[in-house]
């Protein structure tokens, strides 16, 4: 099990790398995270063939393990809809009962299914690599814990505790976390891991030895800082340190509204030579874009609220100006809905709102949620997106909204081009495209059509991560962790 001293310490990264490392040893491996809080979700197999949602991190960990992603790998997913409210997804399906339940009251209700999912994965695999959440030393949450030490105790897991040394205070974080745990839980920690290290490792001495004398736990790895390891950031955003090398020919400006979802799907663009990604939070961030540069409206967990935020920043006018000048615009899922004329919500799902009016479409929110993998084929795409014409794509859909041509506008001759039936539309000029399909840029055919570039495959990324472990861990430690 991989525990962390803080969020962002490197748990997801290390878990993914361990999944590929042990798979490369010929072992049957599966990932597991009891509870994840993220609006980055993927559509995977569930019981009786019903598709469900899990956190994106566990999806990628399953791929790294060469396992079929499925809902047992992340039985509980919390999708924040506001600062104090999350939609609860249990075993891949939205649960209205659990969503309405207080946080602490939820734990005992869901624990039996979490434990059953973990036990089944353990029975079916040689190795299960478990990821914790946040820190196991959050003593205000310890009594209702269902994701850290309760899981570790249930599985009698051999635990690594990872910390981000680049933040500073790493040894205090490690010692403080260890010290706050009960004695029986301390005994499960087999090693400390220093992540994101920059500099001369010899300068760490004598701290690792002193820490071992205090705790009895050795520091088993020092992992170098990697700005461009190739995995999506589960909870964070990309920054200028992750820019692709070489001269920039295309800037992709992603609107970073508060309830942004599925931001991880833009990760492959970071690896395309000549493409620069930036987060746009104000009109100034869009100033100076060329017409060939993109403005992207990504998915949203609360479309109406994020649309109101976008207007409050003045970004609606900046986006309209870019589109009006022939600039390239893409809306994905919630972003597609924003590009239309109106959001209609009679079921109380998301909220009513006027759209940006860049596509003659209207979206109606429904109680039933579309959760499915999708294979589709672009028809006759024109204008800035013409390279997608005829391209077959594979992705996934997660949305409550159903979008269609605005009938009154159609009567006046303003008709959107439906380039994939029920999934993708563009304006007559061809510079504005809206799609329900997530995962476009994880499709090699799409990237090749748009950029003609070869980007690293996920397999090469996973093997690179595993290779880092082989050179960063004390010899023999990784094998000992899974020894009988």
Coordinates of N, CA, C and O in Angstrom, one line a residue, residues 213-293:
X213 N 16.5 5.7 13.3 CA 16.8 5.5 14.7 C 15.6 5.9 15.6 O 15.3 5.3 16.6
X214 N 14.8 6.9 15.1 CA 13.7 7.4 15.8 C 12.5 6.5 15.6 O 11.6 6.3 16.5
X215 N 12.3 5.9 14.4 CA 11.1 5.2 14.1 C 11.3 3.7 13.8 O 10.3 2.9 13.9
X216 N 12.5 3.3 13.5 CA 12.7 1.9 13.1 C 12.4 1.6 11.7 O 12.5 0.5 11.2
X217 N 12.0 2.7 10.9 CA 11.6 2.5 9.5 C 12.7 3.1 8.6 O 13.1 4.2 8.8
X218 N 13.2 2.3 7.7 CA 14.3 2.8 6.8 C 13.7 3.6 5.7 O 12.5 3.5 5.2
X219 N 14.5 4.6 5.2 CA 14.2 5.3 3.9 C 14.7 4.4 2.8 O 15.9 4.2 2.6
X220 N 13.7 3.9 2.0 CA 14.0 2.9 1.0 C 14.2 3.4 -0.4 O 14.6 2.6 -1.3
X221 N 13.8 4.7 -0.7 CA 14.0 5.2 -2.0 C 14.1 6.7 -2.0 O 13.4 7.4 -1.2
X222 N 14.8 7.2 -2.9 CA 14.9 8.7 -3.2 C 14.6 8.8 -4.7 O 15.5 8.4 -5.5
X223 N 13.5 9.4 -5.1 CA 13.0 9.4 -6.5 C 13.3 10.8 -7.0 O 12.8 11.8 -6.4
X224 N 14.0 11.0 -8.1 CA 14.3 12.3 -8.6 C 13.0 13.0 -9.1 O 12.0 12.4 -9.5
X225 N 13.1 14.3 -9.1 CA 12.0 15.2 -9.6 C 11.8 14.9 -11.1 O 12.8 14.7 -11.9
X226 N 10.6 14.7 -11.5 CA 10.2 14.5 -12.9 C 9.1 15.5 -13.3 O 8.0 15.3 -12.9
X227 N 9.5 16.5 -14.1 CA 8.5 17.4 -14.6 C 7.6 16.9 -15.6 O 6.4 17.2 -15.8
X228 N 8.1 16.0 -16.4 CA 7.4 15.4 -17.6 C 7.4 13.9 -17.6 O 7.8 13.3 -18.5
X229 N 6.8 13.3 -16.5 CA 6.7 11.9 -16.4 C 5.7 11.3 -17.3 O 5.7 10.1 -17.6
X230 N 4.7 12.1 -17.8 CA 3.8 11.6 -18.8 C 2.4 11.2 -18.3 O 1.5 10.9 -19.1
X231 N 2.3 11.1 -17.0 CA 0.9 10.8 -16.4 C 0.2 12.1 -16.2 O 0.7 13.1 -15.9
X232 N -1.2 12.0 -16.3 CA -2.0 13.2 -16.0 C -1.8 13.5 -14.5 O -1.6 12.7 -13.7
X233 N -2.0 14.8 -14.2 CA -2.1 15.2 -12.8 C -3.5 15.0 -12.3 O -4.5 15.5 -12.8
X234 N -3.6 14.1 -11.3 CA -5.0 13.7 -10.8 C -5.8 14.8 -10.3 O -6.9 15.0 -10.6
X235 N -5.1 15.6 -9.4 CA -5.9 16.7 -8.7 C -5.4 18.1 -9.1 O -6.1 19.1 -8.9
X236 N -4.2 18.2 -9.7 CA -3.6 19.5 -10.0 C -3.8 19.8 -11.5 O -4.5 19.3 -12.2
X237 N -3.0 20.8 -11.9 CA -3.0 21.3 -13.2 C -1.6 21.3 -13.7 O -0.6 21.3 -13.0
X238 N -1.5 21.4 -15.1 CA -0.1 21.5 -15.6 C 0.3 22.9 -15.5 O -0.4 23.9 -15.2
X239 N 1.7 23.1 -15.5 CA 2.2 24.5 -15.4 C 3.3 24.6 -16.5 O 3.6 23.8 -17.3
X240 N 3.9 25.8 -16.5 CA 4.9 26.1 -17.5 C 6.1 25.2 -17.5 O 6.8 25.2 -18.5
X241 N 6.3 24.6 -16.4 CA 7.5 23.7 -16.3 C 7.3 22.4 -17.1 O 8.2 21.6 -17.3
X242 N 6.0 22.2 -17.6 CA 5.7 20.9 -18.3 C 5.5 21.2 -19.8 O 5.0 20.4 -20.5
X243 N 6.0 22.3 -20.3 CA 5.8 22.7 -21.7 C 6.6 21.7 -22.6 O 7.7 21.3 -22.2
X244 N 6.1 21.4 -23.7 CA 6.8 20.6 -24.7 C 8.0 21.4 -25.2 O 7.9 22.6 -25.3
X245 N 9.0 20.6 -25.5 CA 10.2 21.3 -26.0 C 10.0 21.8 -27.5 O 9.1 21.3 -28.2
X246 N 10.8 22.7 -27.9 CA 10.8 23.2 -29.3 C 9.9 24.4 -29.5 O 9.3 24.9 -28.6
X247 N 9.9 25.0 -30.7 CA 9.2 26.2 -31.0 C 7.7 25.9 -30.9 O 7.2 24.9 -31.4
X248 N 7.0 26.8 -30.4 CA 5.5 26.7 -30.2 C 4.8 27.1 -31.5 O 5.0 28.2 -32.0
X249 N 4.0 26.2 -32.0 CA 3.2 26.5 -33.2 C 1.7 26.6 -32.8 O 0.9 27.3 -33.6
X250 N 1.3 26.0 -31.7 CA -0.2 26.1 -31.3 C -0.3 26.3 -29.8 O 0.3 25.5 -29.1
X251 N -1.0 27.3 -29.4 CA -1.3 27.4 -28.0 C -2.7 26.9 -27.7 O -3.7 27.3 -28.5
X252 N -2.9 26.0 -26.7 CA -4.2 25.5 -26.4 C -4.5 26.1 -25.0 O -3.9 25.8 -24.0
X253 N -5.5 27.0 -25.0 CA -5.9 27.7 -23.7 C -7.2 27.0 -23.2 O -8.2 27.0 -23.8
X254 N -7.0 26.3 -22.0 CA -8.1 25.6 -21.4 C -8.8 26.5 -20.4 O -8.1 26.9 -19.4
X255 N -10.1 26.7 -20.5 CA -10.7 27.5 -19.5 C -10.8 26.8 -18.2 O -11.4 25.7 -18.1
X256 N -10.3 27.3 -17.1 CA -10.1 26.6 -15.8 C -11.2 27.1 -14.9 O -10.9 27.8 -13.9
X257 N -12.5 26.7 -15.1 CA -13.5 27.1 -14.2 C -13.5 26.3 -12.9 O -12.8 25.2 -12.9
X258 N -14.2 26.7 -11.9 CA -14.0 26.0 -10.6 C -14.4 24.6 -10.5 O -13.7 23.8 -9.8
X259 N -15.3 24.1 -11.3 CA -15.8 22.7 -11.2 C -15.4 22.0 -12.5 O -16.0 21.1 -12.9
X260 N -14.2 22.3 -13.0 CA -13.6 21.6 -14.1 C -13.6 20.1 -13.9 O -13.2 19.7 -12.8
X261 N -13.9 19.3 -14.9 CA -13.8 17.9 -14.7 C -13.0 17.2 -15.9 O -13.0 17.8 -17.0
X262 N -12.5 16.1 -15.6 CA -11.8 15.3 -16.7 C -10.7 16.1 -17.3 O -10.4 16.0 -18.5
X263 N -10.0 16.9 -16.5 CA -8.9 17.7 -17.1 C -7.7 16.8 -17.5 O -6.9 17.2 -18.3
X264 N -7.7 15.6 -17.0 CA -6.6 14.7 -17.3 C -6.6 14.3 -18.8 O -5.5 13.8 -19.3
X265 N -7.7 14.5 -19.5 CA -7.7 14.1 -20.9 C -6.9 14.9 -21.8 O -6.6 14.6 -23.0
X266 N -6.4 16.1 -21.3 CA -5.5 16.9 -22.1 C -4.1 16.6 -21.9 O -3.2 17.2 -22.6
X267 N -3.7 15.7 -21.0 CA -2.3 15.3 -20.8 C -1.6 15.0 -22.1 O -0.5 15.4 -22.3
X268 N -2.2 14.2 -23.0 CA -1.4 13.9 -24.2 C -0.9 15.1 -25.0 O 0.1 15.0 -25.7
X269 N -1.7 16.2 -25.0 CA -1.3 17.4 -25.7 C 0.0 17.9 -25.2 O 0.8 18.6 -25.9
X270 N 0.3 17.7 -23.9 CA 1.6 18.2 -23.3 C 2.8 17.6 -24.0 O 3.9 18.1 -23.9
X271 N 2.6 16.4 -24.6 CA 3.7 15.6 -25.1 C 3.8 15.8 -26.7 O 4.7 15.2 -27.3
X272 N 2.9 16.7 -27.2 CA 3.0 16.9 -28.7 C 4.0 18.1 -28.9 O 3.9 19.2 -28.4
X273 N 5.1 17.8 -29.7 CA 6.0 18.9 -30.0 C 5.4 20.1 -30.6 O 4.5 20.1 -31.5
X274 N 5.7 21.3 -30.0 CA 5.2 22.6 -30.5 C 3.9 23.0 -30.0 O 3.4 24.1 -30.4
X275 N 3.3 22.2 -29.1 CA 2.0 22.6 -28.5 C 2.2 23.1 -27.0 O 2.9 22.5 -26.2
X276 N 1.7 24.3 -26.8 CA 1.7 24.9 -25.4 C 0.4 24.9 -24.8 O -0.6 25.3 -25.4
X277 N 0.2 24.3 -23.6 CA -1.0 24.4 -22.9 C -1.0 25.4 -21.8 O 0.1 25.6 -21.1
X278 N -2.1 26.1 -21.6 CA -2.1 27.1 -20.5 C -3.6 27.1 -19.9 O -4.5 26.8 -20.6
X279 N -3.7 27.4 -18.7 CA -5.0 27.5 -18.0 C -5.4 29.0 -18.2 O -4.6 29.9 -17.9
X280 N -6.6 29.2 -18.6 CA -7.2 30.6 -18.7 C -8.2 30.8 -17.6 O -9.2 30.1 -17.6
X281 N -8.0 31.8 -16.8 CA -8.9 32.2 -15.8 C -9.4 33.7 -15.9 O -10.2 34.1 -15.1
X282 N -8.9 34.4 -16.9 CA -9.3 35.8 -17.1 C -9.1 36.1 -18.6 O -8.4 35.4 -19.3
X283 N -9.8 37.1 -19.1 CA -9.6 37.5 -20.5 C -8.2 37.8 -20.9 O -7.8 37.6 -22.0
X284 N -7.4 38.3 -19.9 CA -6.0 38.5 -20.2 C -5.2 37.3 -20.7 O -4.3 37.3 -21.5
X285 N -5.7 36.1 -20.2 CA -5.0 34.8 -20.6 C -5.3 34.5 -22.0 O -4.6 33.7 -22.6
X286 N -6.4 35.1 -22.6 CA -6.7 34.8 -24.0 C -6.2 35.9 -25.0 O -6.3 35.7 -26.2
X287 N -5.7 36.9 -24.4 CA -5.2 38.0 -25.2 C -4.0 37.6 -26.1 O -3.1 36.9 -25.6
X288 N -4.0 38.0 -27.3 CA -2.9 37.7 -28.2 C -2.9 36.4 -28.9 O -2.0 36.0 -29.6
X289 N -4.0 35.6 -28.6 CA -4.1 34.3 -29.3 C -4.3 34.5 -30.8 O -5.0 35.4 -31.3
X290 N -3.6 33.6 -31.6 CA -3.8 33.6 -33.1 C -5.1 32.9 -33.4 O -5.6 32.1 -32.5
X291 N -5.7 33.0 -34.6 CA -6.9 32.3 -34.9 C -6.7 30.8 -34.9 O -7.6 30.0 -34.7
X292 N -5.4 30.4 -35.2 CA -5.1 28.9 -35.2 C -4.9 28.4 -33.8 O -4.8 27.2 -33.6
X293 N -4.8 29.3 -32.8 CA -4.7 28.8 -31.4 C -6.1 28.4 -30.9 O -7.1 28.9 -31.4

